[in-house]
PDB file of C-alpha atoms in Angstrom:
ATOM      1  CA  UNK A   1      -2.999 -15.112   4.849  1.00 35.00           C
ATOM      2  CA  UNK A   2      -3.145 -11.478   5.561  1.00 41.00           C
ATOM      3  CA  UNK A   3      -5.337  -9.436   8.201  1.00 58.00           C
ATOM      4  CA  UNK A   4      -8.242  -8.780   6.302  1.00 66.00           C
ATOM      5  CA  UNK A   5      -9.234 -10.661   3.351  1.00 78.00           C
ATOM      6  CA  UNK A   6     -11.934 -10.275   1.188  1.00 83.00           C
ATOM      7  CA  UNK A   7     -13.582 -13.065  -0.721  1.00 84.00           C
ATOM      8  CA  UNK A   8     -14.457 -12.886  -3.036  1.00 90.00           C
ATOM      9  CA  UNK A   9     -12.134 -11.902  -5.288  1.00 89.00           C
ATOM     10  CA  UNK A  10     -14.499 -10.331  -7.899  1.00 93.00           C
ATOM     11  CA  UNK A  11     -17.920 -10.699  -7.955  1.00 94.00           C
ATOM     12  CA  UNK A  12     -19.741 -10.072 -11.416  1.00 95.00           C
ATOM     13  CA  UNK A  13     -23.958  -9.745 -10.705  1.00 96.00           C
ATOM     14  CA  UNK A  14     -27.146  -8.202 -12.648  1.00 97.00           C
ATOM     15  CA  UNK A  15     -28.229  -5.115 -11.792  1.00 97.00           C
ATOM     16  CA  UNK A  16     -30.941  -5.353  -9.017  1.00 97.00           C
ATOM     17  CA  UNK A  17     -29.255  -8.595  -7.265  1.00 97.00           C
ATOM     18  CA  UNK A  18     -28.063  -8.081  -3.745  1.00 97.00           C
ATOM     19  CA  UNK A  19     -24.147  -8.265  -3.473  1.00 96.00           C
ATOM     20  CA  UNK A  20     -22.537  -9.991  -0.654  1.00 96.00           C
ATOM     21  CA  UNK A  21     -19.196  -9.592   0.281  1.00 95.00           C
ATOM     22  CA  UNK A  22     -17.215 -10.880   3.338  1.00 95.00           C
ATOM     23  CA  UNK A  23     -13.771 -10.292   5.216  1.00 94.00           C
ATOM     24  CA  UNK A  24     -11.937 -12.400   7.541  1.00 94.00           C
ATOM     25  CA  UNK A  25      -9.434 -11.051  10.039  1.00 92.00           C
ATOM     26  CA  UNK A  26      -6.858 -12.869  12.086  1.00 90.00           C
ATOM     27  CA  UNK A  27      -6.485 -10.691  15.402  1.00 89.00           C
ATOM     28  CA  UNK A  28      -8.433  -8.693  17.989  1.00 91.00           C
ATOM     29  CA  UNK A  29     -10.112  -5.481  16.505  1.00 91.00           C
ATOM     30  CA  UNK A  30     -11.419  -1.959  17.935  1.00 91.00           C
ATOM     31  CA  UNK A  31     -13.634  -1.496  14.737  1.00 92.00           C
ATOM     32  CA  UNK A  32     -13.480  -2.402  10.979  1.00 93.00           C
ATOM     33  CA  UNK A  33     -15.004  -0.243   7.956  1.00 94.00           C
ATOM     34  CA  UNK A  34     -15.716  -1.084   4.910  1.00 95.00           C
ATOM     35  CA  UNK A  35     -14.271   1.494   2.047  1.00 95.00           C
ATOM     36  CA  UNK A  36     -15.190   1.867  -1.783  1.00 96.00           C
ATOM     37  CA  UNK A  37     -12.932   2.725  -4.614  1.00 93.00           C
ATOM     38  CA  UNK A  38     -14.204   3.342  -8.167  1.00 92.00           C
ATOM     39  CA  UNK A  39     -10.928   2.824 -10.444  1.00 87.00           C
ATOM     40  CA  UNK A  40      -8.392   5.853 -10.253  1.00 83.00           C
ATOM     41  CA  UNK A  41      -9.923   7.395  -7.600  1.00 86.00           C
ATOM     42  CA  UNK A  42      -9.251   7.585  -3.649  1.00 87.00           C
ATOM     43  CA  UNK A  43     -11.521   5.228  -1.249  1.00 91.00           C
ATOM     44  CA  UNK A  44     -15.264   6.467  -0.039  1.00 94.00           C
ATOM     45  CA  UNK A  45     -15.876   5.433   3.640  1.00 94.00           C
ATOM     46  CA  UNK A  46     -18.917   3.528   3.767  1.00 96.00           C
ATOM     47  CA  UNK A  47     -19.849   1.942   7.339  1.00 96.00           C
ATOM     48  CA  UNK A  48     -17.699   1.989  10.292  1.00 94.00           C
ATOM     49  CA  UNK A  49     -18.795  -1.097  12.602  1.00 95.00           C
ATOM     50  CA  UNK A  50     -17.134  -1.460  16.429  1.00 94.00           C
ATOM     51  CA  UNK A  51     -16.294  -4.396  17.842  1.00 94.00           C
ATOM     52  CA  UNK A  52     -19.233  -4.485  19.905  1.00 95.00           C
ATOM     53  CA  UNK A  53     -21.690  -4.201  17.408  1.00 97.00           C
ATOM     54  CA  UNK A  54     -23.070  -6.913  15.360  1.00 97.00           C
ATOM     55  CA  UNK A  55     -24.798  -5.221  12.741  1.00 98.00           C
ATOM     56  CA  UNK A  56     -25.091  -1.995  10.964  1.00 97.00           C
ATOM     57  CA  UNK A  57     -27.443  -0.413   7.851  1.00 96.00           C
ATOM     58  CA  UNK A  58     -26.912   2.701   5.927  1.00 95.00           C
ATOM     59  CA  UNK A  59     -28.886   2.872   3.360  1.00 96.00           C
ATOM     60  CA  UNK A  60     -29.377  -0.117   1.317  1.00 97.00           C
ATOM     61  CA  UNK A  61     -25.837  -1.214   2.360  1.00 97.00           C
ATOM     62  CA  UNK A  62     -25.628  -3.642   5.859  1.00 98.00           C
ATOM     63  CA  UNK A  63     -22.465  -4.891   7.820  1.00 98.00           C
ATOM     64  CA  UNK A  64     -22.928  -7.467   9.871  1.00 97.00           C
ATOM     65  CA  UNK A  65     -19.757  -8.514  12.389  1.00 97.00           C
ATOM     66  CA  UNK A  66     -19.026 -11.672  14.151  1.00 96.00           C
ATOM     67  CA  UNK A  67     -16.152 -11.433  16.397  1.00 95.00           C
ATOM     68  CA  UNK A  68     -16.275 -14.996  17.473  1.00 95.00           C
ATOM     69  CA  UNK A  69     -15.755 -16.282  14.349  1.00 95.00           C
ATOM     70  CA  UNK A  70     -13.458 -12.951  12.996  1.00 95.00           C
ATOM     71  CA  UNK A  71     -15.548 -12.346   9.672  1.00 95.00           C
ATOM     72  CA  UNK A  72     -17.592  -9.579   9.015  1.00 96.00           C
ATOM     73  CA  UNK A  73     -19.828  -9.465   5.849  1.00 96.00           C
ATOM     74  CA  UNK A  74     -21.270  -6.837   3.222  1.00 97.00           C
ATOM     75  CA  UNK A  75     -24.857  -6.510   1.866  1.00 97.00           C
ATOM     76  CA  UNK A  76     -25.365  -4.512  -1.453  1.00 97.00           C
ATOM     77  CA  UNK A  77     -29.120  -5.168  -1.840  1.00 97.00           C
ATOM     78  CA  UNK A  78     -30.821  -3.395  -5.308  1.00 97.00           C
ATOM     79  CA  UNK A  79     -27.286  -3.356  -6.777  1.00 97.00           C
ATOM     80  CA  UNK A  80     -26.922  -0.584  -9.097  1.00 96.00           C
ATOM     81  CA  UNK A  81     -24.310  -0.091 -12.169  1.00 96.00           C
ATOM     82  CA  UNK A  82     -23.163   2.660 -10.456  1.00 95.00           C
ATOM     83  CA  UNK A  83     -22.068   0.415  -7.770  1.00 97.00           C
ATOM     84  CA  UNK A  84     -19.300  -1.276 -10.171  1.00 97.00           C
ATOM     85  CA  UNK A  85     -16.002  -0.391  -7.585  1.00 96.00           C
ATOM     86  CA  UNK A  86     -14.013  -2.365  -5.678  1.00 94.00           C
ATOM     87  CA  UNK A  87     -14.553  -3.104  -1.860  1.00 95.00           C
ATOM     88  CA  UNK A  88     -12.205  -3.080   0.758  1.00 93.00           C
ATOM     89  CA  UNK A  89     -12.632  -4.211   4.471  1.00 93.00           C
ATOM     90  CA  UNK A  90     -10.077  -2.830   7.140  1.00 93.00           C
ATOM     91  CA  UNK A  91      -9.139  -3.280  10.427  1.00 92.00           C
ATOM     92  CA  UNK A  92      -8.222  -0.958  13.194  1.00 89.00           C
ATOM     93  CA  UNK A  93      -6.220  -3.843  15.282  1.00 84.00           C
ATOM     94  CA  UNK A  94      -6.697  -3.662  19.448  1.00 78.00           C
ATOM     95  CA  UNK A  95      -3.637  -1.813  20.456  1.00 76.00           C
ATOM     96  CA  UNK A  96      -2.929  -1.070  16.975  1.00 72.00           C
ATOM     97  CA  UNK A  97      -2.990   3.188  17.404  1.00 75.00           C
ATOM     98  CA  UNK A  98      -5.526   3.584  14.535  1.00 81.00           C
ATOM     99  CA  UNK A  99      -4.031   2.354  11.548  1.00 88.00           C
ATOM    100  CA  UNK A 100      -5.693   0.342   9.428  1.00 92.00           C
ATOM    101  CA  UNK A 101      -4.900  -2.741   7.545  1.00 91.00           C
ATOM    102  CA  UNK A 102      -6.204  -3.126   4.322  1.00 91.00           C
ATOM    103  CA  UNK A 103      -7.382  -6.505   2.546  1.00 87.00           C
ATOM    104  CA  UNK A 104      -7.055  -6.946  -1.005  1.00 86.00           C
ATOM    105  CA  UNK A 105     -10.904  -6.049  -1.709  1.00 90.00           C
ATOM    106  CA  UNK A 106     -13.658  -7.081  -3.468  1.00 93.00           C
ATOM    107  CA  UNK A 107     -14.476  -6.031  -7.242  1.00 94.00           C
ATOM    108  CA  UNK A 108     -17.889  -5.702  -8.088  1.00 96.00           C
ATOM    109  CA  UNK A 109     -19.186  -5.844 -11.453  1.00 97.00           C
ATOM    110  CA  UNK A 110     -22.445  -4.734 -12.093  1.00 97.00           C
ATOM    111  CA  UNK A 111     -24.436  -5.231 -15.256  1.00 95.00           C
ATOM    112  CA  UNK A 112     -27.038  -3.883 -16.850  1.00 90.00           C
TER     113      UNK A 112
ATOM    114  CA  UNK B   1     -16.957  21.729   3.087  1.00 51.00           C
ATOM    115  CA  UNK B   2     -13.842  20.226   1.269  1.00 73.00           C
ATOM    116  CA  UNK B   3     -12.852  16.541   1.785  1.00 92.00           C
ATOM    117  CA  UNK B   4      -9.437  15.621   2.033  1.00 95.00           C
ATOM    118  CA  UNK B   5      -7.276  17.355  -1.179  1.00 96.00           C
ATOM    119  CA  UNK B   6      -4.038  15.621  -1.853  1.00 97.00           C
ATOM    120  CA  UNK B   7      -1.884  17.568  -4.579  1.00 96.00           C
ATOM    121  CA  UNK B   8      -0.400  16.912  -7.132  1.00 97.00           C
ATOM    122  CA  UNK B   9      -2.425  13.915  -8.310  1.00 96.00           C
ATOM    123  CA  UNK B  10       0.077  13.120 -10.808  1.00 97.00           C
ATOM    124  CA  UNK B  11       3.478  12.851 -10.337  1.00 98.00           C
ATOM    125  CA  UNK B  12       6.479  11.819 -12.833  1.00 98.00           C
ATOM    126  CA  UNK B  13      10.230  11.737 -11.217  1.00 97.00           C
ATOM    127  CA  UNK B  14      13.397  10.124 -12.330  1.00 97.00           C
ATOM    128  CA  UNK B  15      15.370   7.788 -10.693  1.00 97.00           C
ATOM    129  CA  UNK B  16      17.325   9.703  -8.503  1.00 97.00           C
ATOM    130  CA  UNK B  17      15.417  12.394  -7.628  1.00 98.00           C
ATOM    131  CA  UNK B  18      12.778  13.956  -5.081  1.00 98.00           C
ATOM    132  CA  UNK B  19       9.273  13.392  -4.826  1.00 98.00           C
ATOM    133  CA  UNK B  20       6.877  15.649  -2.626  1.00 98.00           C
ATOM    134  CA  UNK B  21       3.303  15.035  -2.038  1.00 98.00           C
ATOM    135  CA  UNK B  22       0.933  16.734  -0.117  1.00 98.00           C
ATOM    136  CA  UNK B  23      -2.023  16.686   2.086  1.00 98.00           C
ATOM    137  CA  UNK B  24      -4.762  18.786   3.694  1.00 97.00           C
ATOM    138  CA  UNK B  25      -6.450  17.089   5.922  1.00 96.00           C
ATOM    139  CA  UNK B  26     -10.366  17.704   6.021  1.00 95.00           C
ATOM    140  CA  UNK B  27     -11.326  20.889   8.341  1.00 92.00           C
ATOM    141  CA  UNK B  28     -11.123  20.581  11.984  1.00 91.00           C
ATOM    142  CA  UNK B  29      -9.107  16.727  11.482  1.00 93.00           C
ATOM    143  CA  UNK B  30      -5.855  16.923  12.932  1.00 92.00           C
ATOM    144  CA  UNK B  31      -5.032  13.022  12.510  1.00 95.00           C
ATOM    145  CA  UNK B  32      -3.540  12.477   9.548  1.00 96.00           C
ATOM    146  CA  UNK B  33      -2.382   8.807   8.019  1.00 96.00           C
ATOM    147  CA  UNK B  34      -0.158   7.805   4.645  1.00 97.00           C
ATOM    148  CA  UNK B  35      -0.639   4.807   2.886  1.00 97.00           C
ATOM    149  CA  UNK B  36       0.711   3.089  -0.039  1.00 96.00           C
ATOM    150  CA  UNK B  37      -1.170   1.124  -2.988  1.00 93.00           C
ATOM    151  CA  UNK B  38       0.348  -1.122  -4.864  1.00 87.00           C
ATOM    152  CA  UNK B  39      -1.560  -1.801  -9.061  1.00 80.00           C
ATOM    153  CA  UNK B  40      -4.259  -4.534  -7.977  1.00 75.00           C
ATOM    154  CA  UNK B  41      -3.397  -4.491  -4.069  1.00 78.00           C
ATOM    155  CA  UNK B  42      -4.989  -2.823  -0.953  1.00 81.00           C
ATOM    156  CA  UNK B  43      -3.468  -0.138   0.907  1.00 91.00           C
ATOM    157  CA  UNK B  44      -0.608  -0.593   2.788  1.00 94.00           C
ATOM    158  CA  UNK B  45      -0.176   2.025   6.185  1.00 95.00           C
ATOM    159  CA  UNK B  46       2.784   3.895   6.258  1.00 96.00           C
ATOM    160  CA  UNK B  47       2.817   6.758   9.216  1.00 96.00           C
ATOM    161  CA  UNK B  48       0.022   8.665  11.421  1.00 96.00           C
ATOM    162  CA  UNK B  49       0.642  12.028  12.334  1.00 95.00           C
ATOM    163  CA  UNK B  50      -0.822  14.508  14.143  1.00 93.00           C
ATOM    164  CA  UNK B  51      -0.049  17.924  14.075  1.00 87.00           C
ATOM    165  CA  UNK B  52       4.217  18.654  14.587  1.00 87.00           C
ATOM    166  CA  UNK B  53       4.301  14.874  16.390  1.00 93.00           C
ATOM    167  CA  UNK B  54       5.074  11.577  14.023  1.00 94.00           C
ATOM    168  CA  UNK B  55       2.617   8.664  16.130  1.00 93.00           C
ATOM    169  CA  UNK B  56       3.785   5.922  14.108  1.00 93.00           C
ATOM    170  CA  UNK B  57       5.638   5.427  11.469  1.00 94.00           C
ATOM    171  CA  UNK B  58       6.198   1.252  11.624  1.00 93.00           C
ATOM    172  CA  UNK B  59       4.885   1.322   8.110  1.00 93.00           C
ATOM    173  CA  UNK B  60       7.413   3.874   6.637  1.00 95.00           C
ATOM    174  CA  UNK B  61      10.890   2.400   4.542  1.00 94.00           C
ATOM    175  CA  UNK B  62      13.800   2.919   7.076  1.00 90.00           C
ATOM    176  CA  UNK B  63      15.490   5.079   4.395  1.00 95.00           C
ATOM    177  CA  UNK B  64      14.507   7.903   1.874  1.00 97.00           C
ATOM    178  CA  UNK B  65      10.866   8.537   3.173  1.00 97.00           C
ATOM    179  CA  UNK B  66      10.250  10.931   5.652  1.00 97.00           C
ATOM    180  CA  UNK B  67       6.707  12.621   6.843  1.00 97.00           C
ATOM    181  CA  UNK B  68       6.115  16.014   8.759  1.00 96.00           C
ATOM    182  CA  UNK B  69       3.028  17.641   9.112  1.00 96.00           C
ATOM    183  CA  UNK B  70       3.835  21.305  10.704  1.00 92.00           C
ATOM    184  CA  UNK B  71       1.367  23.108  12.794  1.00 89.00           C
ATOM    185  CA  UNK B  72       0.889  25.613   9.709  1.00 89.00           C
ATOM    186  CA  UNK B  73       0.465  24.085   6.388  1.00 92.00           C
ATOM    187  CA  UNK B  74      -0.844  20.468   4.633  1.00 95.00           C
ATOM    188  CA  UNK B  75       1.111  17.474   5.422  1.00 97.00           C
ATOM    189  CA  UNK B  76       4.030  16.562   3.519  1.00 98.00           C
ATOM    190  CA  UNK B  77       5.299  12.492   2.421  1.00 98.00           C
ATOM    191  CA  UNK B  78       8.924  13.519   1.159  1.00 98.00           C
ATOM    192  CA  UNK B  79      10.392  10.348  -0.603  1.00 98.00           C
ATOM    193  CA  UNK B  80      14.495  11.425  -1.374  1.00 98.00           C
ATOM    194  CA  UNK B  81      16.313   9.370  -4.762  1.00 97.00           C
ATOM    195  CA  UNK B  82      13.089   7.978  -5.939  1.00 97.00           C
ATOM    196  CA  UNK B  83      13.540   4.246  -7.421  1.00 96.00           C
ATOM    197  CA  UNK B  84      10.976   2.060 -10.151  1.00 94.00           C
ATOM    198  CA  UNK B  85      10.191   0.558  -7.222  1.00 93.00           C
ATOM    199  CA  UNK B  86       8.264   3.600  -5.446  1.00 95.00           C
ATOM    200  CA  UNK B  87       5.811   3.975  -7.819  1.00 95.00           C
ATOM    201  CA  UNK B  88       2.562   3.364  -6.547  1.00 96.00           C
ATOM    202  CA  UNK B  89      -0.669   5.775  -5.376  1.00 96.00           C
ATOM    203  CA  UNK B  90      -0.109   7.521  -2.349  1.00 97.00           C
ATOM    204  CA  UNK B  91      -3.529   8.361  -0.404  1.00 97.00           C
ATOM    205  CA  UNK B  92      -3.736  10.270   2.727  1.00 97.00           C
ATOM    206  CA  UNK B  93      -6.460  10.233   4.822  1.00 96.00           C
ATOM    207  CA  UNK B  94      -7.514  11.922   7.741  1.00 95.00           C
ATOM    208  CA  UNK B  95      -9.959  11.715  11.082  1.00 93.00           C
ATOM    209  CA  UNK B  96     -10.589  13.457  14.424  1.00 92.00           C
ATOM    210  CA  UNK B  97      -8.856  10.926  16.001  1.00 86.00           C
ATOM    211  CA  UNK B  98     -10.203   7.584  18.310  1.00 80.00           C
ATOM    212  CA  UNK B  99     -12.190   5.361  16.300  1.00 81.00           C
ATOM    213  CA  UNK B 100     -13.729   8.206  14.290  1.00 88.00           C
ATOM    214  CA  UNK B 101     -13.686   6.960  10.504  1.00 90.00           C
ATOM    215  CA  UNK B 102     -10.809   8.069   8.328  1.00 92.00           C
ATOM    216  CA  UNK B 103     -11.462   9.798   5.164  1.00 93.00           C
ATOM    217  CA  UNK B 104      -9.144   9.620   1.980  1.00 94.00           C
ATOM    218  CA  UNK B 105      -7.852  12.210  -0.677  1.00 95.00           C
ATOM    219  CA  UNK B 106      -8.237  11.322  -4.047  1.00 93.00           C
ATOM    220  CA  UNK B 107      -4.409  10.151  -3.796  1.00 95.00           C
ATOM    221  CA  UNK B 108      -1.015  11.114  -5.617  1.00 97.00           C
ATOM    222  CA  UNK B 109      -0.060   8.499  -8.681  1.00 96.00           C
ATOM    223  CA  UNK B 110       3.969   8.135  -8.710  1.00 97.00           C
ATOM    224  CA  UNK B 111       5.001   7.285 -11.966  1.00 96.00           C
ATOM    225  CA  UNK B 112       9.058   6.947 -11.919  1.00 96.00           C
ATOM    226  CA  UNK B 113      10.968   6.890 -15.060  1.00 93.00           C
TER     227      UNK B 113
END
C-alpha cells in the first residue's frame, strides 16, 4: 500500500451527519494536511497538523494525529451539501524536502 | 490578493508536439511544486523549485519534461513530443517554504490527441 491512504473510499451521508475520514501513512512525517477538491477544480488546503500535535479544529472541521499508530483522522461535523468533494490526506515525509505524497482520497457525498 | 493562477486551464496537443504550462505562484511565495493527477487518482509530486534553482525533481520523467522557474516571470512545466500517455491535470502549488502549507492553482487539463 501507498504512503497515505484514505479509507474510506467514498463515503455517502445525510446532510447534518458528521463525516469521518481517516489516513494511514507508512513512514516518519514532519506534518500532514488534509486538502479538498470539488470535481474539476484544484485542491483547497484545509488543516495543516505537525507531527507533534495531536489534534487540530478549524471550524467545524477537526484532525486528530496519532503518530504511534501512523493514522490521522478527519471530522466533518454538521455536514453540508456543499461539502460533496473529495478528501485527500498528504504527507510531508521526515527528510523528504517538502513534497508531499498524496493518497487516493476520500469522496464525500452529501445528501439532502 | 490572488491565489495561485495556473494558465491555460485547458490544453489540447498532438502527439508529437509541445506542451507549456504555467504558474504564478501566490504573492510573496517563492517555493513552488508540480504535480501530476491521474482521472480518479491523487496527486503525484513531480519537482520543487524555488526561484532560478530546481530542489528536486525525483518526481519528474527522465526525458521530455523539464521545469524552470526564472527570477522574472511564472513558472514554467515544459513537456517536449507529448504522448496519450501525458494527459492528466497538472496543478502547481506554492508556499513560503518550511512546513508552511502549500496552496494549489486551479490546475492545467492535458488532453492529447
Amino acid at each position: 500500500s501507498q504512503q497515505g491512504e484514505e479509507d474510506p473510499q467514498a463515503l455517502s451521508i445525510q446532510e447534518g451527519e458528521n463525516a469521518t475520514m481517516n489516513c494511514s501513512y507508512k513512514t516518519s512525517i514532519n506534518n500532514l494536511q488534509w486538502y479538498r477538491q470539488n470535481s474539476g477544480r484544484g485542491l483547497v488546503h484545509l488543516i495543516l497538523i505537525r507531527s507533534n500535535e495531536r489534534e487540530k479544529h478549524s471550524g467545524r472541521l477537526r484532525v486528530t494525529l496519532d503518530t504511534s499508530k501512523k493514522s490521522s483522522s478527519l471530522l466533518i461535523t454538521a455536514s453540508r451539501a456543499a461539502d460533496t468533494a473529495s478528501y485527500f490526506c498528504a504527507t510531508d515525509l521526515t527528510g523528504g524536502g517538502n513534497k508531499l505524497t498524496f493518497g487516493t482520497g476520500t469522496q464525500l457525498k452529501v445528501e439532502l | 490578493n490572488a491565489g495561485v493562477m495556473q494558465n491555460p486551464r485547458h490544453l489540447v496537443r498532438r502527439r508529437g508536439q509541445e506542451a507549456r504550462l504555467r504558474c504564478s505562484p501566490m504573492k510573496g511565495h517563492s517555493h513552488v511544486y508540480w504535480y501530476r493527477q491521474l482521472p480518479e487518482e491523487g496527486l503525484k509530486f513531480m519537482v520543487y523549485l524555488q526561484k532560478e534553482n530546481i530542489i528536486d525533481e525525483s518526481g519528474m520523467p527522465k526525458e521530455r519534461f523539464s521545469a524552470e522557474f526564472p527570477k522574472e516571470g511564472p513558472s514554467i512545466l515544459r513537456i517536449q513530443q507529448v504522448v496519450r500517455g501525458d494527459s492528466a491535470a497538472y496543478f502547481c502549488a506554492s508556499s513560503l517554504g518550511g512546513d508552511q502549507p502549500q496552496h494549489f492553482g486551479d490546475g492545467t487539463r492535458l488532453s492529447i490527441l
